[in-house]
Structure formats: C-alpha cells, structure tokens
Amino acid sequence: MSPVDPGPAIGGVIGVIIIVIIAVILAVIIYRRRSASRPNKYLSESEHLSGTEENTYINHDPSPQPMNEFINNGCDAGPEDVRVSLPQKHASKTSGYEGSEEIPEEYDEEYEGNVYGNVYGNVQTVAEYKISIADLKKVISEKQKDDGFKKEYDILPRGLVHAHVEGSKEENKIKNRFLATWPYDHSRIVLTGDTKSDYINASFIDSYEKEKAYIASQGPKKNTIRDFWHMIWQEKVNKIVMVTKLEEERRKKCEQYWPQSINKAMPVDIYRLVMKKEIQHTVYVYRLFILQNNSLKNKQERKVHHFHFTQWPDHGVPDSIKLVNFYRKVKSINVDKSTPMVVHCSAGVGRTGTFIALDALYEHGQKEGYVDIMEYVQTMRKDRMNMVQTHEQYEVVFEALLELFTVPDTSIQKSVFCEYIHKQEQKTLPKNQTEFREEFQRLQTLRPVYSADNYTTARCKENLSKNSSKSVLANDNYRPYLMSYGRNRSDYINAVIVPGFSAESKLFVTQCPLVKL
C-alpha cells in the first residue's frame, strides 16, 4: 500500500488558521469603531462639569475621551502625555488681549516641577503625620535618611482633582501663564464690578484659623495687571508677598506690575498706583504702595505693603535661614488681618504654597504645640493644584519651621537698643549669663551638618598647607575663588563669604594669613 500524501491535510490546516486570523482582525476593527462612536459618559452632560465631589476629574474638552486619558498615572509624563484641552502654541491671539508674548507657555518641569504627574483616581486620605514641636529636629534628621522626605511627599495626590471649567475656557486661556495650571471653580477669585471678565488665575486658600486667609495667585502678565490690581482692591488686600524674580535664567517669570521709581504714578485702568518706599535688603525688597480708586467720588486710597523675596535660586530652594528672615519681615508689619494676604510666584503653586504653608503651620504650631505638614499641604491642594510642588520645597518647610520654633525673633529696634543693653547690664551676672547662654545653645542646635564632600577643595593635597587647622575648612558652597594665581597655585583660600544686612554688603571671614603663604 502506498503512503498517504500529507499535503492536502497541511493545506487545510493552514487555510483554517488564516481564516481564524482574518476573523479576529475583523472583530477588533468592528469593536474599535463601535467604541469610538460611543458617547463619552464622563463628559456627556453639562451638569457633570459643575460637580464638586472630591473624586471629580474634569477637563472641559468637547471631544469625547475615555476617562483614563484625562488622568496621568506616570510620574515622568510631560505635557504632551496629558489629554487636555489646550491652545496650540501658534494659535491666533484671543480678541481683546494684547501682546503675542502673552500666549500661555508649556509648563517647564525643570523650572517649576511636575504639574501633571501621579494624579490619583480618588483623593487619598493621608494618614496623620502630627509632629510635636519638641520632636521636630529629630524627625527632620530621620527623614533626611534614605530619601524620607521624597517618599513622604510622593504619597500626596497631585494634579487636577476638581472641576476647573472657567480656567480652561477659550476666552480665559490667554490669561493663564501656563497651559495647564488652572484654578478650581469652587475656590477661584471671582472678579466683580465693571470688568471685561470675572476670571483671574488665583485661588482662595484657608489657614487653620480662618477661611480664605490667603490668595494664591500666578504672577501677573501684561494682560492681567489690571485684573490683579482689581483683585487687590476688591478683596481689600494690604500685603502682597512675591517669591519670584521678574526674570530667571532669561525666562520671564512675572511682569512688573508696579511703578519704576518712587513717587511716580502708574495708571492701571480705574486705579492710580504710586510707590512711596523701596528698601533693598540682602534677601528681599520692601515696597510701600498707595493704591487709589479713581472711580469713587472721594478717590479713596489704601496702603499696600509689598514684600519681594529675591533669593530663591533658579533651581532648588533657598536656605531656610533666608526664608525665615524674609518671613519675619512680612509678619513684622501689623495690618488688618481680616483680609487675605496675596502670595504669588510665577505659576502660583510651588513657591507660593511653600510660603503659605510656613505661615499657616507656624501660627498653628504656636497655639497647639504640634504641626502636621502633610495634612496642611493636602488641605491647600483641595483649593489649588500642586501647592508645594517638589519634595525639596516640602523639606524646606520643615527646616524653616524648626528655625522659627527654635530661635524666636531676636531683632532689636535701633531706637531701643541702648535701653536693651542697659537693662541687661543691670541684671545680676548669673542671670545675665544664663539668658545669653540659652540663646547661644538654641543657635547651636541649628548648626548644619556638612559632609566631607562639601570641603573637596580645602582637602585637596595641594591646599592642605593653606589651612591653619584641619578642623576649620572653607565650605565649597561659600568660599571665594581667587581669580589670579600662578601655575603651581590654586584658586583656594581658607575664607568664606558672609552676607550683610543690605543687598550690597558682604563680609569675608578668613583665618590669619600663614607665613608660608
């Protein structure tokens, strides 16, 4: 008997496989078409846009999108990964607003932090992180190990967690400095009166003691200066805290919204603004404005105190001591506390949130004896997205609070300094010594701890002979660099730069010159 030819059987099997593959492909195509034509249940009804529940994630985009495309679960995502209703970079200007440079920018994470990353499907309830004031230094030391601050900060939900319809409207996009940094509808400042629009990118923020204690705002743009000052008048603001420079690394961060010089009037719509004082300090500038409303019969005037912190580095965070120095200046001027304090940076979320957190937590800690930094950051984020924007900013809140609680304000007015010294001299010697000893011990507890990496240049073989003591070295971050030196010599000298009280004054602290040098 001849063997059976397997060819027809093999051909039949192959044919069946091909038919199955074609059927699967057709099924997938049909399913996708049906899915694409299905209405978006998350954006189908206008009433969904007015919801105020904590798990509402809404982008007012008329095109149907599945919900998971509006929520970015990746920490490394950039603006192009988030499906939101955004204007094109080269879109035509909205009528009624001037200045082509006013088109909102992409949010630069390198400068501002990640706005989009890690939005949770529901606002998580963060466990209590109460810290006794007495334990604050110990807690900071523990969190500085193994990225403790970063791990804790990453627990916080971030991104857009409430409805933000007004900020994403086409006519309001041009008023936003960044493409996807919007105020929430429930907490935004609503401009009233004779204005072209009621929108400004600013939000009310609560403190522990008072609702609407602060206004967190983006830095004014050319086309929002009028709105900014209208908000100041409307909300009876008497303090403005600015924690950004006008320009950083050749990037516009905020438009100058005050006069160029003292006593020179600046008209702003129905208002007349005059700068009466401008005092330069090492870490800040203090300005006093007189804001006049010309639309009123009596042309009412109000004082507005302006505190401009100038030492926030382009990358990272400022030294906590500088931040505390600035904070104490802001608090030193007594005003009516029934009205909100405006705080702004560029976007109005990162540095702004850091300063607001410092103020609210310090006031609360003084009364209650404990602070809960994580709880308050979460509270702020219910009213404005991404307040306190990086784990470095989160950490500097801890460090600044430690400084505030450990060393009370010891400044002495010039007019009473001699009287103060006289009183100290009249005290018995033991009591006088104890008082100053305690103050000095407080300072000792705040001494920073530096690693050997901070003294790399001082510990170089060629520089060892330039140090009179191996235990007193110049820190790389604070030492001056010699600009002219020979072939066999370096730029090192055992000295550090110490800031003075004015912007122009700096001091050099150095060892006694060595004979060999």
Short mmCIF file of C-alpha atoms in Angstrom, two decimals:
data_model
loop_
_atom_site.label_atom_id
_atom_site.label_comp_id
_atom_site.label_asym_id
_atom_site.label_seq_id
_atom_site.Cartn_x
_atom_site.Cartn_y
_atom_site.Cartn_z
CA MET A 1 0.00 0.00 0.00
CA SER A 2 1.40 3.39 -0.95
CA PRO A 3 1.88 6.03 1.84
CA VAL A 4 -0.84 8.72 2.30
CA ASP A 5 0.10 12.13 0.90
CA PRO A 6 0.01 14.72 3.84
CA GLY A 7 -0.11 17.75 1.55
CA PRO A 8 -3.89 18.24 1.45
CA ALA A 9 -4.19 17.94 5.25
CA ILE A 10 -1.46 20.50 5.88
CA GLY A 11 -3.00 22.87 3.37
CA GLY A 12 -6.37 22.54 5.07
CA VAL A 13 -4.91 23.35 8.49
CA ILE A 14 -3.12 26.42 7.14
CA GLY A 15 -6.32 27.58 5.49
CA VAL A 16 -8.26 27.28 8.73
CA ILE A 17 -5.57 29.27 10.60
CA ILE A 18 -5.68 32.06 8.02
CA ILE A 19 -9.48 32.25 8.24
CA VAL A 20 -9.32 32.48 12.07
CA ILE A 21 -6.72 35.29 11.91
CA ILE A 22 -8.84 37.27 9.43
CA ALA A 23 -11.91 36.81 11.63
CA VAL A 24 -10.04 38.09 14.71
CA ILE A 25 -8.78 41.17 12.83
CA LEU A 26 -12.26 41.99 11.59
CA ALA A 27 -13.69 41.62 15.09
CA VAL A 28 -11.08 44.02 16.53
CA ILE A 29 -11.78 46.61 13.82
CA ILE A 30 -15.54 46.46 14.39
CA TYR A 31 -15.11 46.72 18.17
CA ARG A 32 -12.87 49.79 17.90
CA ARG A 33 -15.26 51.56 15.55
CA ARG A 34 -18.16 50.94 17.88
CA SER A 35 -16.12 52.11 20.88
CA ALA A 36 -15.08 55.30 19.07
CA SER A 37 -18.66 56.16 18.19
CA ARG A 38 -19.90 55.52 21.73
CA PRO A 39 -20.63 58.79 23.63
CA ASN A 40 -18.27 59.71 26.45
CA LYS A 41 -20.17 59.08 29.67
CA TYR A 42 -17.79 61.29 31.64
CA LEU A 43 -18.36 64.44 29.60
CA SER A 44 -21.77 63.86 28.06
CA GLU A 45 -23.81 66.08 30.36
CA SER A 46 -23.19 69.69 31.29
CA GLU A 47 -24.12 69.00 34.90
CA HIS A 48 -21.05 66.82 35.24
CA LEU A 49 -18.93 69.94 34.85
CA SER A 50 -20.45 71.56 37.89
CA GLY A 51 -19.79 68.69 40.26
CA THR A 52 -17.82 69.40 43.40
CA GLU A 53 -17.16 65.90 44.65
CA GLU A 54 -13.60 65.16 45.64
CA ASN A 55 -13.20 62.43 43.06
CA THR A 56 -14.22 64.66 40.13
CA TYR A 57 -11.57 64.82 37.40
CA ILE A 58 -12.87 67.00 34.62
CA ASN A 59 -11.20 68.62 31.64
CA HIS A 60 -13.63 70.68 29.63
CA ASP A 61 -12.75 69.19 26.26
CA PRO A 62 -15.64 68.91 23.79
CA SER A 63 -14.11 65.91 22.07
CA PRO A 64 -15.05 62.56 23.65
CA GLN A 65 -12.22 60.93 25.56
CA PRO A 66 -12.21 57.94 27.87
CA MET A 67 -11.66 58.90 31.49
CA ASN A 68 -8.29 57.27 31.87
CA GLU A 69 -6.87 59.59 29.22
CA PHE A 70 -7.55 62.55 31.48
CA ILE A 71 -5.69 61.03 34.40
CA ASN A 72 -1.94 60.73 34.16
CA ASN A 73 -0.64 57.97 36.39
CA GLY A 74 3.00 58.31 35.39
CA CYS A 75 5.42 60.49 37.34
CA ASP A 76 7.63 61.14 34.34
CA ALA A 77 4.97 62.30 31.95
CA GLY A 78 5.33 65.60 30.16
CA PRO A 79 2.71 67.98 28.82
CA GLU A 80 2.33 66.03 25.61
CA ASP A 81 1.24 62.95 27.57
CA VAL A 82 -1.80 64.58 29.11
CA ARG A 83 -5.01 64.76 27.11
CA VAL A 84 -6.36 68.16 27.98
CA SER A 85 -7.98 70.97 26.07
CA LEU A 86 -5.01 73.17 25.31
CA PRO A 87 -4.44 76.00 22.84
CA GLN A 88 -1.97 75.41 20.04
CA LYS A 89 1.40 77.08 20.58
CA HIS A 90 0.95 79.21 17.47
CA ALA A 91 -2.77 79.79 17.78
CA SER A 92 -4.06 83.25 17.00
CA LYS A 93 -4.49 85.63 19.90
CA THR A 94 -7.84 85.87 21.57
CA SER A 95 -9.50 89.14 20.66
CA GLY A 96 -9.42 91.78 23.36
CA TYR A 97 -6.00 90.85 24.76
CA GLU A 98 -2.74 92.36 23.74
CA GLY A 99 0.77 91.03 23.41
CA SER A 100 1.89 87.99 21.44
CA GLU A 101 4.21 87.04 24.29
CA GLU A 102 1.13 86.52 26.43
CA ILE A 103 0.29 83.18 24.83
CA PRO A 104 0.47 80.64 27.68
CA GLU A 105 3.63 78.57 27.89
CA GLU A 106 4.17 74.88 28.30
CA TYR A 107 4.88 74.17 31.94
CA ASP A 108 8.63 73.59 32.25
CA GLU A 109 9.18 70.88 34.84
CA GLU A 110 12.88 71.69 35.16
CA TYR A 111 11.99 75.15 36.44
CA GLU A 112 8.61 74.63 38.04
CA GLY A 113 8.32 70.96 38.97
CA ASN A 114 5.99 68.30 37.60
CA VAL A 115 2.43 69.57 37.31
CA TYR A 116 0.98 66.53 35.65
CA GLY A 117 2.45 63.53 37.40
CA ASN A 118 0.73 60.99 39.58
CA VAL A 119 -2.89 62.10 39.65
CA TYR A 120 -4.81 59.56 41.68
CA GLY A 121 -8.22 58.21 40.68
CA ASN A 122 -9.57 59.35 44.05
CA VAL A 123 -8.25 61.90 46.51
CA GLN A 124 -6.46 59.78 49.07
CA THR A 125 -6.89 60.33 52.76
CA VAL A 126 -3.39 60.91 54.08
CA ALA A 127 -2.69 59.35 57.44
CA GLU A 128 -1.92 61.68 60.31
CA TYR A 129 1.65 62.94 60.41
CA LYS A 130 1.48 65.07 63.54
CA ILE A 131 4.86 66.14 64.86
CA SER A 132 5.41 67.61 68.29
CA ILE A 133 7.43 70.83 68.17
CA ALA A 134 9.89 69.27 70.61
CA ASP A 135 10.45 66.34 68.22
CA LEU A 136 10.76 68.36 65.02
CA LYS A 137 14.56 68.33 64.83
CA LYS A 138 14.68 64.57 65.43
CA VAL A 139 12.02 63.94 62.79
CA ILE A 140 13.90 66.04 60.23
CA SER A 141 17.10 64.07 60.86
CA GLU A 142 15.25 60.79 60.37
CA LYS A 143 13.53 61.92 57.17
CA GLN A 144 16.81 63.11 55.68
CA LYS A 145 17.95 59.50 55.62
CA ASP A 146 17.09 57.28 52.65
CA ASP A 147 15.07 59.94 50.79
CA GLY A 148 12.50 60.07 53.59
CA PHE A 149 11.15 63.46 52.52
CA LYS A 150 10.76 62.38 48.91
CA LYS A 151 8.99 59.16 49.85
CA GLU A 152 6.58 61.00 52.12
CA TYR A 153 5.97 63.75 49.58
CA ASP A 154 5.18 61.22 46.85
CA ILE A 155 2.23 59.96 48.92
CA LEU A 156 0.39 63.22 48.29
CA PRO A 157 -2.13 63.19 45.42
CA ARG A 158 -1.30 65.78 42.81
CA GLY A 159 -2.58 67.14 39.56
CA LEU A 160 -6.10 68.38 38.82
CA VAL A 161 -8.58 66.93 41.30
CA HIS A 162 -11.54 69.32 40.99
CA ALA A 163 -13.57 70.99 38.26
CA HIS A 164 -11.70 73.83 36.54
CA VAL A 165 -14.06 74.84 33.75
CA GLU A 166 -13.54 78.62 33.91
CA GLY A 167 -9.77 78.48 33.65
CA SER A 168 -9.87 76.18 30.63
CA LYS A 169 -12.41 78.25 28.69
CA GLU A 170 -11.08 79.51 25.38
CA GLU A 171 -11.53 83.18 26.28
CA ASN A 172 -9.62 82.72 29.55
CA LYS A 173 -6.70 80.63 28.32
CA ILE A 174 -4.79 83.74 27.27
CA LYS A 175 -4.87 84.92 30.90
CA ASN A 176 -3.05 81.82 32.14
CA ARG A 177 0.72 81.92 32.31
CA PHE A 178 0.94 78.17 31.75
CA LEU A 179 -1.14 75.91 29.56
CA ALA A 180 -2.46 73.57 32.23
CA THR A 181 -2.26 75.40 35.55
CA TRP A 182 -5.81 76.41 36.36
CA PRO A 183 -7.68 77.47 39.50
CA TYR A 184 -10.52 75.26 40.64
CA ASP A 185 -14.01 76.62 40.09
CA HIS A 186 -15.02 76.29 43.73
CA SER A 187 -12.09 78.32 45.12
CA ARG A 188 -11.19 80.77 42.34
CA ILE A 189 -11.35 84.54 42.85
CA VAL A 190 -14.39 85.90 41.00
CA LEU A 191 -13.82 89.49 39.90
CA THR A 192 -16.84 91.73 40.31
CA GLY A 193 -17.81 95.18 39.12
CA ASP A 194 -17.02 96.79 35.79
CA THR A 195 -14.58 94.24 34.39
CA LYS A 196 -14.45 92.63 30.97
CA SER A 197 -14.24 89.22 32.59
CA ASP A 198 -14.62 87.80 36.10
CA TYR A 199 -11.64 85.45 35.64
CA ILE A 200 -8.18 85.65 37.17
CA ASN A 201 -5.81 82.76 37.81
CA ALA A 202 -5.91 83.00 41.60
CA SER A 203 -7.43 80.92 44.40
CA PHE A 204 -8.53 81.35 47.99
CA ILE A 205 -6.58 79.20 50.46
CA ASP A 206 -7.66 78.50 54.04
CA SER A 207 -5.44 78.61 57.10
CA TYR A 208 -6.15 76.55 60.22
CA GLU A 209 -7.77 79.51 61.90
CA LYS A 210 -9.53 81.30 59.05
CA GLU A 211 -11.22 80.58 55.76
CA LYS A 212 -9.88 82.50 52.76
CA ALA A 213 -6.84 83.62 54.73
CA TYR A 214 -4.66 83.71 51.62
CA ILE A 215 -4.91 84.27 47.89
CA ALA A 216 -2.51 82.11 45.88
CA SER A 217 -2.02 83.76 42.51
CA GLN A 218 0.06 83.32 39.40
CA GLY A 219 2.48 86.15 38.62
CA PRO A 220 0.72 88.91 36.67
CA LYS A 221 1.08 89.02 32.88
CA LYS A 222 0.86 92.15 30.74
CA ASN A 223 -2.76 91.42 30.00
CA THR A 224 -3.68 90.64 33.63
CA ILE A 225 -2.09 93.55 35.54
CA ARG A 226 -5.43 95.36 35.54
CA ASP A 227 -7.19 92.26 36.85
CA PHE A 228 -4.52 91.76 39.51
CA TRP A 229 -4.93 95.24 40.98
CA HIS A 230 -8.70 94.98 40.71
CA MET A 231 -8.45 91.82 42.83
CA ILE A 232 -6.23 93.64 45.35
CA TRP A 233 -8.83 96.40 45.71
CA GLN A 234 -11.86 94.10 45.67
CA GLU A 235 -10.51 91.81 48.40
CA LYS A 236 -9.05 94.72 50.42
CA VAL A 237 -5.58 93.18 50.33
CA ASN A 238 -2.93 95.03 52.34
CA LYS A 239 0.01 92.62 51.94
CA ILE A 240 1.49 91.13 48.77
CA VAL A 241 4.23 88.51 49.07
CA MET A 242 6.22 87.90 45.88
CA VAL A 243 8.56 84.89 45.81
CA THR A 244 9.98 85.07 42.29
CA LYS A 245 12.21 87.38 40.33
CA LEU A 246 10.79 89.09 37.28
CA GLU A 247 13.17 87.06 35.16
CA GLU A 248 15.19 83.94 35.92
CA GLU A 249 17.74 82.49 33.52
CA ARG A 250 16.41 84.75 30.73
CA ARG A 251 12.89 83.44 31.20
CA LYS A 252 10.06 85.84 32.03
CA LYS A 253 8.54 84.74 35.33
CA CYS A 254 6.37 87.73 36.14
CA GLU A 255 5.53 91.11 34.65
CA GLN A 256 6.50 94.17 36.69
CA TYR A 257 3.17 95.42 37.98
CA TRP A 258 4.39 98.43 39.99
CA PRO A 259 5.96 101.81 39.06
CA GLN A 260 9.59 102.05 38.00
CA SER A 261 10.54 104.66 40.58
CA ILE A 262 9.44 106.21 43.86
CA ASN A 263 6.61 108.77 43.73
CA LYS A 264 5.98 108.11 40.04
CA ALA A 265 2.32 107.37 39.36
CA MET A 266 1.30 104.34 37.31
CA PRO A 267 -2.26 104.33 35.93
CA VAL A 268 -3.95 100.92 35.92
CA ASP A 269 -7.45 101.17 34.47
CA ILE A 270 -9.53 102.96 37.14
CA TYR A 271 -6.67 102.86 39.65
CA ARG A 272 -3.67 105.07 40.29
CA LEU A 273 -0.67 103.35 41.82
CA VAL A 274 2.23 105.16 43.48
CA MET A 275 5.30 103.60 45.09
CA LYS A 276 6.17 105.57 48.23
CA LYS A 277 9.05 103.41 49.51
CA GLU A 278 11.51 100.89 48.12
CA ILE A 279 14.11 99.49 50.52
CA GLN A 280 16.67 96.94 49.35
CA HIS A 281 17.80 94.25 51.78
CA THR A 282 20.04 91.23 51.38
CA VAL A 283 17.29 88.70 50.75
CA TYR A 284 14.28 90.86 49.99
CA VAL A 285 12.96 94.22 48.82
CA TYR A 286 10.26 96.05 50.74
CA ARG A 287 7.94 98.42 48.88
CA LEU A 288 5.04 100.54 50.04
CA PHE A 289 2.31 101.30 47.51
CA ILE A 290 -0.58 103.73 47.62
CA LEU A 291 -3.50 102.41 45.58
CA GLN A 292 -6.15 104.97 44.65
CA ASN A 293 -9.54 104.16 43.15
CA ASN A 294 -10.42 106.99 40.76
CA SER A 295 -13.90 105.61 40.08
CA LEU A 296 -15.03 106.63 43.56
CA LYS A 297 -16.12 110.19 44.27
CA ASN A 298 -13.70 110.58 47.14
CA LYS A 299 -10.93 108.76 45.22
CA GLN A 300 -10.28 106.51 48.19
CA GLU A 301 -6.67 105.44 48.87
CA ARG A 302 -5.26 102.33 50.53
CA LYS A 303 -1.80 101.25 51.62
CA VAL A 304 -0.45 98.02 50.20
CA HIS A 305 2.77 96.52 51.60
CA HIS A 306 4.86 94.60 49.07
CA PHE A 307 7.46 92.03 50.18
CA HIS A 308 9.65 90.72 47.38
CA PHE A 309 11.90 87.74 48.18
CA THR A 310 14.89 87.87 45.81
CA GLN A 311 16.98 84.91 46.97
CA TRP A 312 15.04 81.94 45.66
CA PRO A 313 17.56 80.14 43.45
CA ASP A 314 16.72 79.34 39.83
CA HIS A 315 16.90 75.66 40.74
CA GLY A 316 16.16 74.16 44.14
CA VAL A 317 15.17 76.00 47.30
CA PRO A 318 16.63 78.84 49.37
CA ASP A 319 18.48 78.40 52.62
CA SER A 320 15.86 78.11 55.36
CA ILE A 321 17.51 80.92 57.35
CA LYS A 322 16.99 83.35 54.45
CA LEU A 323 13.38 82.28 54.11
CA VAL A 324 12.80 82.76 57.84
CA ASN A 325 14.43 86.18 57.75
CA PHE A 326 12.06 87.18 54.97
CA TYR A 327 9.04 85.65 56.69
CA ARG A 328 9.71 87.59 59.88
CA LYS A 329 9.87 90.82 57.91
CA VAL A 330 6.48 90.07 56.36
CA LYS A 331 4.99 89.42 59.80
CA SER A 332 6.64 92.45 61.41
CA ILE A 333 4.25 94.93 59.81
CA ASN A 334 0.87 94.92 61.52
CA VAL A 335 -2.16 95.27 59.28
CA ASP A 336 -5.84 94.36 59.34
CA LYS A 337 -5.83 90.55 59.46
CA SER A 338 -9.44 90.19 58.42
CA THR A 339 -8.48 90.47 54.75
CA PRO A 340 -6.46 87.90 52.77
CA MET A 341 -2.74 88.11 52.07
CA VAL A 342 -1.78 87.64 48.42
CA VAL A 343 1.15 85.32 47.74
CA HIS A 344 2.43 84.71 44.23
CA CYS A 345 5.38 83.31 42.32
CA SER A 346 5.23 82.54 38.60
CA ALA A 347 2.61 79.78 38.44
CA GLY A 348 1.29 80.38 41.95
CA VAL A 349 1.66 76.82 43.21
CA GLY A 350 5.20 75.79 44.20
CA ARG A 351 6.99 78.62 45.97
CA THR A 352 3.63 80.18 46.76
CA GLY A 353 2.48 77.03 48.53
CA THR A 354 5.77 76.81 50.41
CA PHE A 355 5.39 80.29 51.91
CA ILE A 356 1.70 79.87 52.74
CA ALA A 357 2.40 76.52 54.42
CA LEU A 358 5.15 78.10 56.50
CA ASP A 359 2.85 80.86 57.75
CA ALA A 360 -0.19 78.69 58.46
CA LEU A 361 1.77 75.91 60.16
CA TYR A 362 3.83 78.27 62.32
CA GLU A 363 0.73 80.10 63.54
CA HIS A 364 -0.98 76.78 64.26
CA GLY A 365 2.08 75.22 65.90
CA GLN A 366 2.47 78.12 68.31
CA LYS A 367 -1.05 77.53 69.61
CA GLU A 368 -1.27 73.73 69.51
CA GLY A 369 2.31 72.58 70.14
CA TYR A 370 2.46 70.38 67.05
CA VAL A 371 2.47 70.61 63.25
CA ASP A 372 1.15 68.32 60.54
CA ILE A 373 2.87 69.45 57.36
CA MET A 374 1.47 66.70 55.18
CA GLU A 375 -2.09 67.36 56.32
CA TYR A 376 -1.86 71.06 55.55
CA VAL A 377 -0.29 70.55 52.12
CA GLN A 378 -3.18 68.25 51.29
CA THR A 379 -5.60 70.90 52.58
CA MET A 380 -4.10 73.53 50.28
CA ARG A 381 -4.28 71.18 47.31
CA LYS A 382 -8.03 70.87 47.73
CA ASP A 383 -8.24 74.54 46.74
CA ARG A 384 -5.34 74.88 44.26
CA MET A 385 -3.45 72.23 42.36
CA ASN A 386 0.06 71.14 43.36
CA MET A 387 0.65 73.57 46.18
CA VAL A 388 4.23 72.89 47.38
CA GLN A 389 5.49 71.44 44.16
CA THR A 390 8.66 69.49 44.88
CA HIS A 391 9.96 67.36 47.71
CA GLU A 392 12.75 69.93 48.21
CA GLN A 393 10.13 72.61 48.87
CA TYR A 394 8.35 70.19 51.19
CA GLU A 395 11.58 69.68 53.14
CA VAL A 396 12.40 73.37 53.42
CA VAL A 397 9.03 73.92 55.14
CA PHE A 398 10.21 71.53 57.89
CA GLU A 399 13.58 73.25 58.18
CA ALA A 400 12.15 76.76 58.27
CA LEU A 401 9.63 75.75 60.94
CA LEU A 402 12.44 74.32 63.05
CA GLU A 403 14.27 77.63 62.76
CA LEU A 404 11.17 79.61 63.73
CA PHE A 405 10.28 77.43 66.71
CA THR A 406 13.85 77.05 67.99
CA VAL A 407 15.09 80.62 67.75
CA PRO A 408 12.44 83.28 68.34
CA ASP A 409 12.80 86.65 66.72
CA THR A 410 15.71 88.33 68.50
CA SER A 411 15.80 91.52 66.44
CA ILE A 412 16.02 94.75 68.41
CA GLN A 413 14.77 98.10 67.18
CA LYS A 414 17.54 100.65 66.74
CA SER A 415 15.66 103.16 68.87
CA VAL A 416 15.61 100.88 71.92
CA PHE A 417 18.93 99.08 71.50
CA CYS A 418 20.81 101.16 74.08
CA GLU A 419 17.97 100.74 76.55
CA TYR A 420 18.04 96.98 75.99
CA ILE A 421 21.78 96.77 76.68
CA HIS A 422 21.38 98.90 79.79
CA LYS A 423 18.72 96.53 81.15
CA GLN A 424 20.99 93.56 80.54
CA GLU A 425 23.81 95.26 82.41
CA GLN A 426 21.56 95.91 85.39
CA LYS A 427 20.77 92.23 85.80
CA THR A 428 22.79 90.04 88.12
CA LEU A 429 25.65 88.30 86.39
CA PRO A 430 24.46 84.67 86.70
CA LYS A 431 21.00 85.51 85.29
CA ASN A 432 22.54 87.55 82.50
CA GLN A 433 24.92 84.74 81.59
CA THR A 434 22.16 82.13 81.64
CA GLU A 435 19.94 84.15 79.30
CA PHE A 436 22.61 84.56 76.66
CA ARG A 437 23.86 81.02 77.14
CA GLU A 438 20.39 79.66 76.39
CA GLU A 439 20.13 81.79 73.28
CA PHE A 440 23.51 80.58 72.11
CA GLN A 441 22.53 76.96 72.73
CA ARG A 442 19.49 77.43 70.52
CA LEU A 443 21.77 78.57 67.75
CA GLN A 444 23.97 75.54 68.27
CA THR A 445 21.05 73.18 67.68
CA LEU A 446 20.54 74.70 64.23
CA ARG A 447 24.09 74.26 63.03
CA PRO A 448 24.02 72.45 59.69
CA VAL A 449 25.98 69.23 59.36
CA TYR A 450 28.19 69.07 56.28
CA SER A 451 29.84 66.02 54.79
CA ALA A 452 33.42 65.76 53.55
CA ASP A 453 32.10 66.34 50.02
CA ASN A 454 31.44 69.97 50.95
CA TYR A 455 35.15 70.53 51.57
CA THR A 456 36.62 68.92 48.47
CA THR A 457 38.85 71.86 47.51
CA ALA A 458 40.06 72.51 51.05
CA ARG A 459 41.04 68.85 51.45
CA CYS A 460 43.00 68.66 48.19
CA LYS A 461 46.62 67.74 48.68
CA GLU A 462 47.83 71.00 47.15
CA ASN A 463 45.65 73.05 49.53
CA LEU A 464 46.20 71.27 52.85
CA SER A 465 49.13 73.51 53.74
CA LYS A 466 46.89 76.57 53.33
CA ASN A 467 44.73 75.62 56.32
CA SER A 468 45.92 76.60 59.78
CA SER A 469 43.63 73.94 61.27
CA LYS A 470 42.33 70.72 59.76
CA SER A 471 39.04 71.19 61.59
CA VAL A 472 38.33 74.69 60.22
CA LEU A 473 37.95 74.48 56.45
CA ALA A 474 36.25 76.60 53.80
CA ASN A 475 32.98 75.14 52.52
CA ASP A 476 32.92 74.85 48.72
CA ASN A 477 29.48 76.47 48.58
CA TYR A 478 30.52 79.64 50.39
CA ARG A 479 34.21 80.17 49.67
CA PRO A 480 35.55 82.95 47.42
CA TYR A 481 37.54 81.95 44.33
CA LEU A 482 40.89 83.60 43.69
CA MET A 483 40.85 84.88 40.12
CA SER A 484 44.60 85.23 39.55
CA TYR A 485 47.09 82.60 40.58
CA GLY A 486 50.28 81.01 39.28
CA ARG A 487 50.80 77.70 37.56
CA ASN A 488 51.59 75.88 40.79
CA ARG A 489 48.90 77.56 42.83
CA SER A 490 45.12 77.10 43.08
CA ASP A 491 42.09 79.35 43.48
CA TYR A 492 41.69 78.31 47.12
CA ILE A 493 41.96 80.42 50.25
CA ASN A 494 40.62 79.46 53.67
CA ALA A 495 37.80 82.01 53.74
CA VAL A 496 34.03 82.18 53.36
CA ILE A 497 31.62 84.91 52.26
CA VAL A 498 29.07 86.04 54.84
CA PRO A 499 26.09 88.19 53.76
CA GLY A 500 25.46 91.53 55.40
CA PHE A 501 22.10 93.16 56.10
CA SER A 502 21.96 95.21 52.91
CA ALA A 503 21.98 93.90 49.37
CA GLU A 504 25.39 95.44 48.64
CA SER A 505 27.22 94.37 51.80
CA LYS A 506 29.22 91.16 52.01
CA LEU A 507 31.84 90.13 54.52
CA PHE A 508 34.84 87.86 54.10
CA VAL A 509 35.69 85.74 57.12
CA THR A 510 39.14 84.20 56.96
CA GLN A 511 41.95 82.78 59.06
CA CYS A 512 45.04 84.76 59.94
CA PRO A 513 47.46 84.65 56.96
CA LEU A 514 50.11 81.96 57.25
CA VAL A 515 53.79 82.79 56.92
CA LYS A 516 54.31 80.23 54.15
CA LEU A 517 51.58 81.81 52.04
#
